[in-house]
């Protein structure tokens, strides 16, 4: 394919992706409409029906419950309120992102006639908005919303109301934390952690920034000082800061992980050793145009003066000529006493990481450092072979089940097991309180197991569960521990339980005391509240 043909293919498939997205969202809207009735006059709480539909969409889409609910909102808006925008998306003239922003920015328009007028103007211009930034795209939509319904413009909240703390992604045992504080609180916090970071002796191996980061752990443990890590028993600043000894944090690991040694290079800013498995680039490459690339990465553009015979010179169509140089013998190959190559023994594999509940994998050296600082190690006891005689599981059974599951067992749900509830796969007392008959569900999916009509699940002795939706689709979920700890057996003793029965259909329509308003009334309340604020802000100044 030529470059022009590649560009044409990208354009074609971009439009095709928009068409596919439109069909998917409209199918989701149809699915939602068959399960959920958006009736603001209904006395029944329709939240359970909405969440049941979201669970089905989540399983069918392979995404989270929250993403499925968002797609349902977008699909319903395109299907019922914004048909022109839906047509543009179906024909591939606008992207899915633009369609989603239009739905969001027109959300507060309650008059159907006004919404139709605004949509008509937006539809005429939206095909030219593909190159706009997010801010410019929102402004372009708001121009028409503000012209016909000023009270419906989505206002950005005052910055101070957006304050909060978010836990972001965890990689290699390090988690990013985003805090949005008032200026005064940020100054106080910075002063506090800086003072703690400077309270250690000069022999502490950590940099100032590393000590500031570690100060967060001490604050979380309820201490206002940071323990020095110089290693001297006479250091007055080596008082325990509680980061490893005063707070219970669940970390699951295999036995060999507990025997790992702390890594001293995790602190400080000394150069890290070279990777022994990465061969050095110590050859100078010479390209046909005369450019030389030296081992240090520098480029030297120059012509090659080749005095060799013509028949020995590279032909004009040669791609690359260069100086060939053998790699130096590495540690994996060495000459023996008789000049024969001997292969050294491969180094032992690194200990497997542990799992910090709710945050993901934690490298073995970090776990070893916590143990060295006083963290307690407690071995989990496997549950008994027989079922327990009560509804609530014992501490041993509860802890073992959480360690096996690690997260909510509903597919695509990552809610940590420490925030989940023990669910009897077959409702108690017919179902047994046993590891083979129970698993961890978050409150949402435990609630759904009880109240969403037509759902069933079954469980095998190894913890695998099979979920059947109201339409008969089946999905399986295996314990997360099998991904991280494949050597550990999570299979418990088999038990005899009655076959699962679907949730009765009468439970999904009304759940006593679950919400003060049904879903439609709650949405109307939010829209009216935001419109009232906008109307007040748009009024004349109080002269």
Short mmCIF file of C-alpha atoms in Angstrom, two decimals:
data_model
loop_
_atom_site.label_atom_id
_atom_site.label_comp_id
_atom_site.label_asym_id
_atom_site.label_seq_id
_atom_site.Cartn_x
_atom_site.Cartn_y
_atom_site.Cartn_z
CA UNK A 1 0.00 0.00 0.00
CA UNK A 2 1.16 3.51 -0.74
CA UNK A 3 1.18 6.21 1.92
CA UNK A 4 -1.92 7.75 0.39
CA UNK A 5 -3.71 4.40 0.47
CA UNK A 6 -2.77 3.98 4.12
CA UNK A 7 -4.25 7.39 4.90
CA UNK A 8 -7.44 6.47 3.06
CA UNK A 9 -7.65 3.18 4.98
CA UNK A 10 -7.25 4.95 8.31
CA UNK A 11 -10.01 7.41 7.40
CA UNK A 12 -12.32 4.62 6.27
CA UNK A 13 -11.85 2.50 9.36
CA UNK A 14 -12.17 5.51 11.67
CA UNK A 15 -15.61 6.17 10.20
CA UNK A 16 -16.40 2.46 10.44
CA UNK A 17 -15.42 2.48 14.13
CA UNK A 18 -17.89 5.31 14.72
CA UNK A 19 -20.62 3.33 12.96
CA UNK A 20 -19.88 0.25 15.06
CA UNK A 21 -19.93 2.39 18.23
CA UNK A 22 -23.32 3.81 17.25
CA UNK A 23 -24.83 0.37 16.70
CA UNK A 24 -23.42 -0.83 20.02
CA UNK A 25 -24.82 2.13 21.97
CA UNK A 26 -28.23 1.81 20.33
CA UNK A 27 -28.33 -1.93 21.05
CA UNK A 28 -27.49 -1.12 24.68
CA UNK A 29 -30.32 1.41 24.73
CA UNK A 30 -32.77 -1.20 23.43
CA UNK A 31 -31.56 -3.71 26.00
CA UNK A 32 -32.00 -1.12 28.76
CA UNK A 33 -35.49 -0.17 27.62
CA UNK A 34 -36.63 -3.78 27.85
CA UNK A 35 -35.44 -4.08 31.44
CA UNK A 36 -35.79 -0.61 32.92
CA UNK A 37 -38.76 1.76 32.86
CA UNK A 38 -37.84 5.44 33.25
CA UNK A 39 -41.14 6.45 34.85
CA UNK A 40 -40.81 9.40 37.20
CA UNK A 41 -44.38 8.88 38.49
CA UNK A 42 -43.75 5.31 39.58
CA UNK A 43 -43.92 4.72 43.33
CA UNK A 44 -41.52 1.81 43.01
CA UNK A 45 -37.77 2.09 43.19
CA UNK A 46 -36.39 1.28 39.75
CA UNK A 47 -32.73 1.40 40.78
CA UNK A 48 -32.52 -2.38 41.08
CA UNK A 49 -33.85 -2.83 37.53
CA UNK A 50 -31.30 -0.32 36.24
CA UNK A 51 -28.40 -2.04 38.00
CA UNK A 52 -29.55 -5.45 36.85
CA UNK A 53 -29.52 -4.20 33.26
CA UNK A 54 -26.10 -2.62 33.82
CA UNK A 55 -24.77 -5.95 35.07
CA UNK A 56 -25.98 -7.70 31.92
CA UNK A 57 -24.44 -5.00 29.71
CA UNK A 58 -21.21 -5.22 31.71
CA UNK A 59 -20.93 -8.96 31.12
CA UNK A 60 -21.85 -8.72 27.44
CA UNK A 61 -19.42 -5.83 26.85
CA UNK A 62 -16.54 -7.17 28.92
CA UNK A 63 -16.30 -3.94 30.92
CA UNK A 64 -16.96 -2.62 34.39
CA UNK A 65 -20.38 -1.95 35.89
CA UNK A 66 -19.80 1.81 35.95
CA UNK A 67 -18.75 1.93 32.30
CA UNK A 68 -21.81 -0.11 31.35
CA UNK A 69 -24.13 2.27 33.22
CA UNK A 70 -22.52 5.23 31.45
CA UNK A 71 -23.02 3.56 28.07
CA UNK A 72 -26.67 2.99 28.95
CA UNK A 73 -27.14 6.71 29.66
CA UNK A 74 -25.47 7.67 26.37
CA UNK A 75 -27.40 5.08 24.37
CA UNK A 76 -30.77 6.14 25.78
CA UNK A 77 -30.02 9.81 25.09
CA UNK A 78 -29.05 9.10 21.47
CA UNK A 79 -32.04 6.84 20.94
CA UNK A 80 -34.74 8.92 22.62
CA UNK A 81 -33.55 12.54 22.67
CA UNK A 82 -30.87 13.17 20.02
CA UNK A 83 -31.82 11.22 16.86
CA UNK A 84 -29.90 13.57 14.52
CA UNK A 85 -26.69 13.09 16.48
CA UNK A 86 -27.31 9.34 16.44
CA UNK A 87 -27.64 9.44 12.64
CA UNK A 88 -24.35 11.34 12.31
CA UNK A 89 -22.62 8.74 14.45
CA UNK A 90 -24.21 5.87 12.50
CA UNK A 91 -22.96 7.32 9.23
CA UNK A 92 -19.46 7.82 10.64
CA UNK A 93 -19.52 11.60 10.19
CA UNK A 94 -18.68 12.28 13.85
CA UNK A 95 -16.68 10.29 16.37
CA UNK A 96 -18.06 8.51 19.39
CA UNK A 97 -16.25 11.00 21.62
CA UNK A 98 -18.00 13.99 20.02
CA UNK A 99 -21.37 12.27 20.39
CA UNK A 100 -20.70 11.62 24.08
CA UNK A 101 -19.73 15.25 24.71
CA UNK A 102 -22.91 16.45 22.98
CA UNK A 103 -25.02 14.19 25.20
CA UNK A 104 -23.23 15.44 28.29
CA UNK A 105 -23.40 19.16 27.48
CA UNK A 106 -27.12 19.04 26.55
CA UNK A 107 -28.09 16.93 29.56
CA UNK A 108 -29.84 19.77 31.43
CA UNK A 109 -32.23 20.76 28.60
CA UNK A 110 -35.66 19.59 29.76
CA UNK A 111 -37.94 21.11 27.09
CA UNK A 112 -38.13 18.68 24.12
CA UNK A 113 -38.76 21.51 21.64
CA UNK A 114 -35.74 23.47 22.84
CA UNK A 115 -33.59 20.35 22.75
CA UNK A 116 -34.68 19.64 19.17
CA UNK A 117 -33.72 23.18 18.13
CA UNK A 118 -30.33 22.99 19.81
CA UNK A 119 -29.69 19.56 18.32
CA UNK A 120 -30.49 20.79 14.82
CA UNK A 121 -27.91 23.58 15.04
CA UNK A 122 -25.29 21.30 16.58
CA UNK A 123 -25.87 18.62 13.93
CA UNK A 124 -25.17 21.14 11.15
CA UNK A 125 -21.77 22.04 12.60
CA UNK A 126 -20.64 18.89 14.41
CA UNK A 127 -19.07 17.29 11.34
CA UNK A 128 -16.38 20.02 11.39
CA UNK A 129 -15.49 19.62 15.06
CA UNK A 130 -13.16 16.65 14.77
CA UNK A 131 -9.98 18.73 15.23
CA UNK A 132 -11.19 20.70 18.26
CA UNK A 133 -9.63 20.30 21.68
CA UNK A 134 -11.81 19.21 24.58
CA UNK A 135 -12.24 22.78 25.82
CA UNK A 136 -13.06 24.14 22.36
CA UNK A 137 -15.47 21.28 21.68
CA UNK A 138 -17.40 21.96 24.89
CA UNK A 139 -17.45 25.68 24.08
CA UNK A 140 -18.80 25.00 20.58
CA UNK A 141 -21.66 22.96 22.02
CA UNK A 142 -22.36 25.45 24.81
CA UNK A 143 -22.76 28.29 22.29
CA UNK A 144 -26.06 26.76 21.13
CA UNK A 145 -27.16 25.61 24.58
CA UNK A 146 -26.60 29.09 25.99
CA UNK A 147 -28.44 30.75 23.09
CA UNK A 148 -31.69 28.80 23.58
CA UNK A 149 -31.57 27.66 27.22
CA UNK A 150 -28.98 29.52 29.35
CA UNK A 151 -30.07 27.71 32.50
CA UNK A 152 -29.04 24.39 30.94
CA UNK A 153 -25.35 25.20 30.45
CA UNK A 154 -23.21 22.74 32.38
CA UNK A 155 -21.21 24.84 34.80
CA UNK A 156 -17.76 23.83 35.95
CA UNK A 157 -17.81 23.56 39.72
CA UNK A 158 -15.85 26.04 41.73
CA UNK A 159 -12.36 24.61 42.06
CA UNK A 160 -12.50 24.38 45.84
CA UNK A 161 -15.50 22.04 45.59
CA UNK A 162 -13.42 19.63 43.53
CA UNK A 163 -10.97 19.01 46.32
CA UNK A 164 -10.37 15.39 47.20
CA UNK A 165 -7.84 12.57 47.23
CA UNK A 166 -7.58 9.91 44.53
CA UNK A 167 -5.56 6.70 44.54
CA UNK A 168 -4.22 6.17 41.04
CA UNK A 169 -2.46 3.26 39.36
CA UNK A 170 -0.05 0.99 41.23
CA UNK A 171 3.06 -0.18 39.37
CA UNK A 172 5.89 -2.25 40.85
CA UNK A 173 4.63 -1.65 44.37
CA UNK A 174 4.51 2.15 43.99
CA UNK A 175 1.14 3.91 44.01
CA UNK A 176 0.43 7.43 42.79
CA UNK A 177 -1.77 9.58 45.02
CA UNK A 178 -3.42 12.74 43.68
CA UNK A 179 -4.53 15.25 46.32
CA UNK A 180 -6.51 18.42 45.55
CA UNK A 181 -6.27 20.63 48.65
CA UNK A 182 -6.92 24.23 49.50
CA UNK A 183 -3.81 26.38 49.28
CA UNK A 184 -3.57 26.76 53.04
CA UNK A 185 -3.93 23.03 53.67
CA UNK A 186 -1.34 22.25 51.00
CA UNK A 187 1.13 24.62 52.64
CA UNK A 188 0.56 23.04 56.05
CA UNK A 189 0.92 19.54 54.64
CA UNK A 190 4.11 20.36 52.73
CA UNK A 191 5.60 21.97 55.81
CA UNK A 192 4.76 18.93 57.90
CA UNK A 193 6.22 16.26 55.58
CA UNK A 194 9.30 18.39 54.87
CA UNK A 195 9.95 18.80 58.58
CA UNK A 196 9.58 15.06 59.07
CA UNK A 197 11.90 14.36 56.12
CA UNK A 198 14.59 16.61 57.59
CA UNK A 199 14.34 15.06 61.04
CA UNK A 200 16.66 12.14 60.26
CA UNK A 201 20.43 12.13 60.53
CA UNK A 202 22.79 12.87 57.65
CA UNK A 203 23.59 9.18 57.13
CA UNK A 204 20.04 8.27 56.09
CA UNK A 205 20.42 6.77 52.57
CA UNK A 206 17.19 8.25 51.18
CA UNK A 207 16.89 11.45 49.20
CA UNK A 208 14.77 14.30 50.52
CA UNK A 209 11.94 13.49 48.11
CA UNK A 210 12.03 9.81 49.10
CA UNK A 211 11.80 10.80 52.77
CA UNK A 212 8.87 13.10 52.02
CA UNK A 213 7.11 10.16 50.34
CA UNK A 214 7.85 7.88 53.30
CA UNK A 215 6.49 10.54 55.66
CA UNK A 216 3.03 9.88 54.24
CA UNK A 217 3.19 6.33 55.57
CA UNK A 218 4.20 7.56 59.02
CA UNK A 219 1.31 10.04 59.02
CA UNK A 220 -1.04 7.26 58.00
CA UNK A 221 0.18 5.24 60.99
CA UNK A 222 -0.53 8.20 63.30
CA UNK A 223 3.07 9.37 63.83
CA UNK A 224 4.62 12.79 63.23
CA UNK A 225 8.23 11.70 62.89
CA UNK A 226 10.12 9.63 60.35
CA UNK A 227 12.39 6.80 61.47
CA UNK A 228 15.98 7.20 60.31
CA UNK A 229 17.34 4.36 58.18
CA UNK A 230 21.03 4.95 58.79
CA UNK A 231 21.24 1.61 60.58
CA UNK A 232 23.13 2.91 63.60
CA UNK A 233 21.77 1.62 66.95
CA UNK A 234 22.87 4.88 68.56
CA UNK A 235 20.92 7.16 66.20
CA UNK A 236 18.44 9.26 68.16
CA UNK A 237 16.18 9.59 65.11
CA UNK A 238 15.72 5.84 64.61
CA UNK A 239 12.53 5.69 66.69
CA UNK A 240 9.88 3.49 65.09
CA UNK A 241 7.47 5.52 62.96
CA UNK A 242 4.81 2.79 62.80
CA UNK A 243 4.89 2.37 59.03
CA UNK A 244 5.35 -1.39 59.33
CA UNK A 245 4.51 -2.23 62.92
CA UNK A 246 1.44 -0.26 64.00
CA UNK A 247 -1.03 -0.61 61.13
CA UNK A 248 -2.60 -3.79 59.77
CA UNK A 249 -2.23 -4.02 56.00
CA UNK A 250 -3.03 -7.32 54.29
CA UNK A 251 -0.36 -8.54 51.88
CA UNK A 252 -0.68 -12.05 50.49
CA UNK A 253 2.39 -13.84 49.17
CA UNK A 254 3.96 -17.23 48.58
CA UNK A 255 6.38 -18.59 51.22
CA UNK A 256 9.55 -17.89 49.19
CA UNK A 257 8.60 -14.21 48.96
CA UNK A 258 8.97 -13.93 52.74
CA UNK A 259 12.59 -15.10 52.47
CA UNK A 260 13.61 -12.35 50.04
CA UNK A 261 16.20 -9.76 51.07
CA UNK A 262 15.57 -5.99 51.07
CA UNK A 263 17.05 -4.10 48.13
CA UNK A 264 19.37 -1.34 49.31
CA UNK A 265 19.26 0.33 45.89
CA UNK A 266 15.59 1.25 46.35
CA UNK A 267 16.75 4.24 48.42
CA UNK A 268 19.06 7.06 47.42
CA UNK A 269 20.09 8.24 43.97
CA UNK A 270 23.21 6.17 43.28
CA UNK A 271 23.51 4.88 39.69
CA UNK A 272 21.79 1.56 39.18
CA UNK A 273 23.92 -1.35 37.96
CA UNK A 274 23.74 -2.26 34.30
CA UNK A 275 21.39 -5.01 33.29
CA UNK A 276 23.59 -8.13 32.94
CA UNK A 277 21.23 -9.54 30.33
CA UNK A 278 21.52 -6.48 28.05
CA UNK A 279 24.48 -6.65 25.70
CA UNK A 280 26.41 -3.40 25.24
CA UNK A 281 26.31 -1.66 21.89
CA UNK A 282 30.02 -1.19 21.21
CA UNK A 283 29.96 -1.22 17.41
CA UNK A 284 30.07 1.82 15.15
CA UNK A 285 27.38 1.64 12.48
CA UNK A 286 28.07 3.19 9.06
CA UNK A 287 25.08 3.97 6.82
CA UNK A 288 25.22 4.30 3.00
CA UNK A 289 25.03 8.11 3.18
CA UNK A 290 28.20 8.17 5.25
CA UNK A 291 26.56 8.78 8.62
CA UNK A 292 28.38 7.09 11.49
CA UNK A 293 26.56 6.20 14.73
CA UNK A 294 29.07 5.66 17.52
CA UNK A 295 28.52 3.45 20.61
CA UNK A 296 27.72 6.51 22.75
CA UNK A 297 24.85 7.43 20.41
CA UNK A 298 26.51 10.39 18.70
CA UNK A 299 25.93 10.74 14.96
CA UNK A 300 28.67 11.86 12.59
CA UNK A 301 27.37 12.77 9.13
CA UNK A 302 30.23 12.54 6.63
CA UNK A 303 31.03 11.11 3.25
CA UNK A 304 32.85 7.82 3.01
CA UNK A 305 36.11 7.87 1.07
CA UNK A 306 36.31 4.34 -0.13
CA UNK A 307 39.67 3.41 -1.69
CA UNK A 308 38.83 -0.25 -2.03
CA UNK A 309 38.54 -1.86 -5.45
CA UNK A 310 35.28 -1.14 -7.21
CA UNK A 311 34.20 -4.76 -7.13
CA UNK A 312 34.52 -4.75 -3.34
CA UNK A 313 32.50 -1.63 -2.73
CA UNK A 314 28.85 -1.83 -1.63
CA UNK A 315 26.30 -1.44 -4.38
CA UNK A 316 24.09 1.69 -4.43
CA UNK A 317 21.05 -0.30 -3.30
CA UNK A 318 22.80 -1.53 -0.17
CA UNK A 319 20.75 -0.74 2.92
CA UNK A 320 23.36 -0.70 5.66
CA UNK A 321 27.04 -1.40 5.76
CA UNK A 322 28.96 -1.41 8.98
CA UNK A 323 31.84 -2.53 11.05
CA UNK A 324 31.15 -5.97 12.33
CA UNK A 325 32.28 -6.66 15.85
CA UNK A 326 31.76 -9.74 17.94
CA UNK A 327 29.98 -9.36 21.24
CA UNK A 328 32.28 -9.74 24.23
CA UNK A 329 31.95 -12.97 26.10
CA UNK A 330 29.32 -12.51 28.79
CA UNK A 331 28.87 -14.31 32.06
CA UNK A 332 26.70 -16.88 30.35
CA UNK A 333 29.59 -18.19 28.23
CA UNK A 334 33.19 -18.65 29.24
CA UNK A 335 36.08 -20.64 27.84
CA UNK A 336 36.88 -23.79 29.75
CA UNK A 337 40.36 -25.19 30.46
CA UNK A 338 40.42 -26.90 27.10
CA UNK A 339 39.09 -23.93 25.21
CA UNK A 340 35.57 -25.35 25.15
CA UNK A 341 32.62 -23.17 25.97
CA UNK A 342 31.04 -23.86 29.32
CA UNK A 343 27.61 -22.61 30.24
CA UNK A 344 27.28 -21.25 33.75
CA UNK A 345 24.30 -22.14 35.86
CA UNK A 346 21.33 -19.87 35.33
CA UNK A 347 20.64 -17.54 38.25
CA UNK A 348 17.68 -18.51 40.42
CA UNK A 349 14.38 -16.83 39.54
CA UNK A 350 13.31 -13.80 41.50
CA UNK A 351 10.84 -14.45 44.32
CA UNK A 352 7.26 -13.92 43.17
CA UNK A 353 5.60 -10.65 44.19
CA UNK A 354 3.00 -10.40 46.88
CA UNK A 355 -0.41 -8.77 46.61
CA UNK A 356 -1.17 -5.64 48.59
CA UNK A 357 -4.93 -5.89 48.96
CA UNK A 358 -6.63 -3.19 46.95
CA UNK A 359 -3.45 -1.93 45.27
CA UNK A 360 -1.99 -4.80 43.26
CA UNK A 361 1.38 -6.52 43.06
CA UNK A 362 4.17 -5.61 45.48
CA UNK A 363 7.75 -6.73 44.68
CA UNK A 364 9.38 -9.13 47.11
CA UNK A 365 12.14 -6.65 48.18
CA UNK A 366 9.49 -4.16 49.35
CA UNK A 367 7.80 -6.86 51.40
CA UNK A 368 11.18 -7.84 52.83
CA UNK A 369 11.81 -4.21 53.82
CA UNK A 370 8.49 -4.10 55.70
CA UNK A 371 9.32 -7.32 57.53
CA UNK A 372 12.73 -5.93 58.45
CA UNK A 373 11.02 -2.88 59.96
CA UNK A 374 8.76 -4.95 62.18
CA UNK A 375 5.83 -6.09 60.04
CA UNK A 376 4.25 -9.24 61.44
CA UNK A 377 3.85 -12.37 59.34
CA UNK A 378 0.86 -14.57 60.02
CA UNK A 379 0.18 -17.72 58.06
CA UNK A 380 -3.41 -18.32 57.00
CA UNK A 381 -4.96 -21.58 58.07
CA UNK A 382 -6.90 -23.51 55.45
CA UNK A 383 -10.59 -23.93 56.29
CA UNK A 384 -11.91 -27.15 57.74
CA UNK A 385 -13.25 -29.86 55.51
CA UNK A 386 -16.72 -29.73 57.02
CA UNK A 387 -19.20 -26.84 56.75
CA UNK A 388 -19.73 -24.48 59.63
CA UNK A 389 -23.03 -24.55 61.47
CA UNK A 390 -23.74 -20.81 61.51
CA UNK A 391 -24.66 -18.17 58.95
CA UNK A 392 -21.65 -15.90 59.43
CA UNK A 393 -18.31 -17.49 58.55
CA UNK A 394 -15.66 -17.86 61.21
CA UNK A 395 -12.64 -15.56 61.16
CA UNK A 396 -10.46 -18.31 59.68
CA UNK A 397 -12.94 -19.09 56.88
CA UNK A 398 -13.54 -15.42 56.15
CA UNK A 399 -9.82 -14.61 55.92
CA UNK A 400 -9.06 -17.65 53.78
CA UNK A 401 -11.88 -16.86 51.36
CA UNK A 402 -10.75 -13.24 51.02
CA UNK A 403 -7.18 -14.40 50.36
CA UNK A 404 -8.42 -16.84 47.71
CA UNK A 405 -10.67 -14.38 45.91
CA UNK A 406 -8.70 -11.10 46.42
CA UNK A 407 -11.50 -9.14 44.70
CA UNK A 408 -15.24 -9.31 44.15
CA UNK A 409 -15.94 -12.45 42.16
CA UNK A 410 -18.40 -10.88 39.73
CA UNK A 411 -16.69 -10.69 36.31
CA UNK A 412 -14.96 -7.37 35.56
CA UNK A 413 -15.34 -6.13 39.15
CA UNK A 414 -12.09 -5.20 40.93
CA UNK A 415 -13.53 -4.20 44.30
CA UNK A 416 -10.93 -5.43 46.86
CA UNK A 417 -12.05 -8.42 48.92
CA UNK A 418 -11.45 -6.55 52.16
CA UNK A 419 -14.45 -4.35 51.26
CA UNK A 420 -16.63 -7.26 50.12
CA UNK A 421 -19.13 -9.51 51.86
CA UNK A 422 -19.27 -13.30 52.18
CA UNK A 423 -21.99 -14.59 49.88
CA UNK A 424 -23.51 -18.04 50.20
CA UNK A 425 -23.70 -19.36 46.64
CA UNK A 426 -26.80 -21.31 47.64
CA UNK A 427 -28.72 -19.16 50.15
CA UNK A 428 -28.37 -20.26 53.74
CA UNK A 429 -29.61 -22.47 55.42
CA UNK A 430 -29.98 -24.69 52.34
CA UNK A 431 -26.50 -23.59 51.33
CA UNK A 432 -23.56 -24.36 53.59
CA UNK A 433 -21.17 -21.90 55.19
CA UNK A 434 -18.07 -23.33 53.56
CA UNK A 435 -15.27 -22.23 51.21
CA UNK A 436 -16.70 -24.42 48.45
CA UNK A 437 -20.10 -22.79 48.85
CA UNK A 438 -19.21 -19.17 49.43
CA UNK A 439 -17.24 -16.36 47.84
CA UNK A 440 -16.71 -12.60 48.06
CA UNK A 441 -19.16 -10.21 46.44
CA UNK A 442 -19.05 -6.44 46.74
CA UNK A 443 -22.14 -4.79 48.18
CA UNK A 444 -23.49 -4.00 44.72
CA UNK A 445 -23.28 -7.54 43.38
CA UNK A 446 -24.24 -9.14 46.71
CA UNK A 447 -27.30 -6.92 46.66
CA UNK A 448 -27.99 -7.93 43.08
CA UNK A 449 -27.67 -11.62 43.90
CA UNK A 450 -30.53 -11.11 46.36
CA UNK A 451 -32.83 -8.71 44.49
CA UNK A 452 -32.15 -8.83 40.74
CA UNK A 453 -34.69 -11.08 39.07
CA UNK A 454 -33.58 -14.12 37.13
CA UNK A 455 -29.91 -14.29 38.20
CA UNK A 456 -28.26 -17.52 39.41
CA UNK A 457 -24.73 -18.66 40.15
CA UNK A 458 -23.04 -21.95 40.97
CA UNK A 459 -19.64 -22.73 42.45
CA UNK A 460 -17.02 -25.46 42.07
CA UNK A 461 -14.67 -26.67 44.79
CA UNK A 462 -11.73 -24.75 43.29
CA UNK A 463 -13.64 -21.48 43.68
CA UNK A 464 -14.71 -21.13 40.05
CA UNK A 465 -18.19 -19.66 39.79
CA UNK A 466 -20.58 -19.72 36.85
CA UNK A 467 -23.07 -16.86 36.59
CA UNK A 468 -26.25 -17.19 34.56
CA UNK A 469 -28.04 -14.01 33.46
CA UNK A 470 -31.83 -13.66 33.12
CA UNK A 471 -31.48 -14.33 29.37
CA UNK A 472 -29.57 -17.58 29.92
CA UNK A 473 -26.06 -16.33 29.08
CA UNK A 474 -23.32 -17.87 31.24
CA UNK A 475 -20.05 -16.35 32.39
CA UNK A 476 -17.29 -17.85 34.54
CA UNK A 477 -15.02 -16.27 37.11
CA UNK A 478 -11.94 -17.83 38.70
CA UNK A 479 -10.33 -16.70 41.97
CA UNK A 480 -7.79 -13.93 41.37
CA UNK A 481 -5.26 -15.76 43.54
CA UNK A 482 -4.83 -18.35 40.78
CA UNK A 483 -3.31 -15.60 38.61
CA UNK A 484 -0.78 -14.42 41.19
CA UNK A 485 -0.08 -17.62 43.15
CA UNK A 486 -0.38 -20.55 40.72
CA UNK A 487 1.54 -22.86 43.07
CA UNK A 488 -0.92 -22.46 45.93
CA UNK A 489 -3.89 -24.82 45.93
CA UNK A 490 -7.18 -23.03 46.53
CA UNK A 491 -9.40 -26.08 46.11
CA UNK A 492 -11.42 -26.86 49.22
CA UNK A 493 -13.39 -29.95 50.14
CA UNK A 494 -16.48 -30.52 47.96
CA UNK A 495 -19.90 -30.18 49.55
CA UNK A 496 -23.40 -31.18 48.52
CA UNK A 497 -25.74 -28.26 47.94
CA UNK A 498 -29.15 -27.95 46.27
CA UNK A 499 -29.15 -26.65 42.68
CA UNK A 500 -29.36 -22.86 42.35
CA UNK A 501 -32.74 -21.22 41.86
CA UNK A 502 -33.26 -17.88 40.09
CA UNK A 503 -34.11 -14.81 42.12
CA UNK A 504 -37.92 -14.37 42.20
CA UNK A 505 -39.12 -11.72 39.73
CA UNK A 506 -41.17 -9.82 42.33
CA UNK A 507 -38.06 -8.65 44.19
CA UNK A 508 -36.69 -6.45 41.44
CA UNK A 509 -39.61 -4.02 41.27
CA UNK A 510 -39.63 -2.64 44.78
CA UNK A 511 -37.04 -2.72 47.55
CA UNK A 512 -38.39 -1.28 50.76
CA UNK A 513 -36.45 1.74 51.98
CA UNK A 514 -33.65 1.52 49.41
CA UNK A 515 -33.97 5.07 48.05
CA UNK A 516 -35.94 8.19 48.91
CA UNK A 517 -36.65 8.82 45.21
CA UNK A 518 -36.74 6.50 42.24
CA UNK A 519 -34.04 6.92 39.62
CA UNK A 520 -36.01 9.19 37.28
CA UNK A 521 -37.01 11.53 40.10
CA UNK A 522 -33.44 11.67 41.35
CA UNK A 523 -32.16 12.68 37.90
CA UNK A 524 -34.87 15.32 37.57
CA UNK A 525 -33.94 16.68 40.98
CA UNK A 526 -30.26 17.04 39.98
CA UNK A 527 -31.12 18.77 36.70
CA UNK A 528 -33.49 21.23 38.37
CA UNK A 529 -30.94 22.02 41.07
CA UNK A 530 -28.23 22.83 38.51
CA UNK A 531 -30.64 24.88 36.40
CA UNK A 532 -31.66 26.86 39.48
CA UNK A 533 -28.02 27.68 40.24
CA UNK A 534 -27.43 28.76 36.66
CA UNK A 535 -30.53 30.97 36.67
CA UNK A 536 -29.36 32.65 39.86
CA UNK A 537 -25.87 33.19 38.44
CA UNK A 538 -27.28 34.65 35.20
CA UNK A 539 -29.42 37.23 37.03
CA UNK A 540 -28.64 40.96 37.18
CA UNK A 541 -26.16 42.17 39.82
CA UNK A 542 -27.73 43.43 43.09
CA UNK A 543 -27.17 47.16 42.61
#
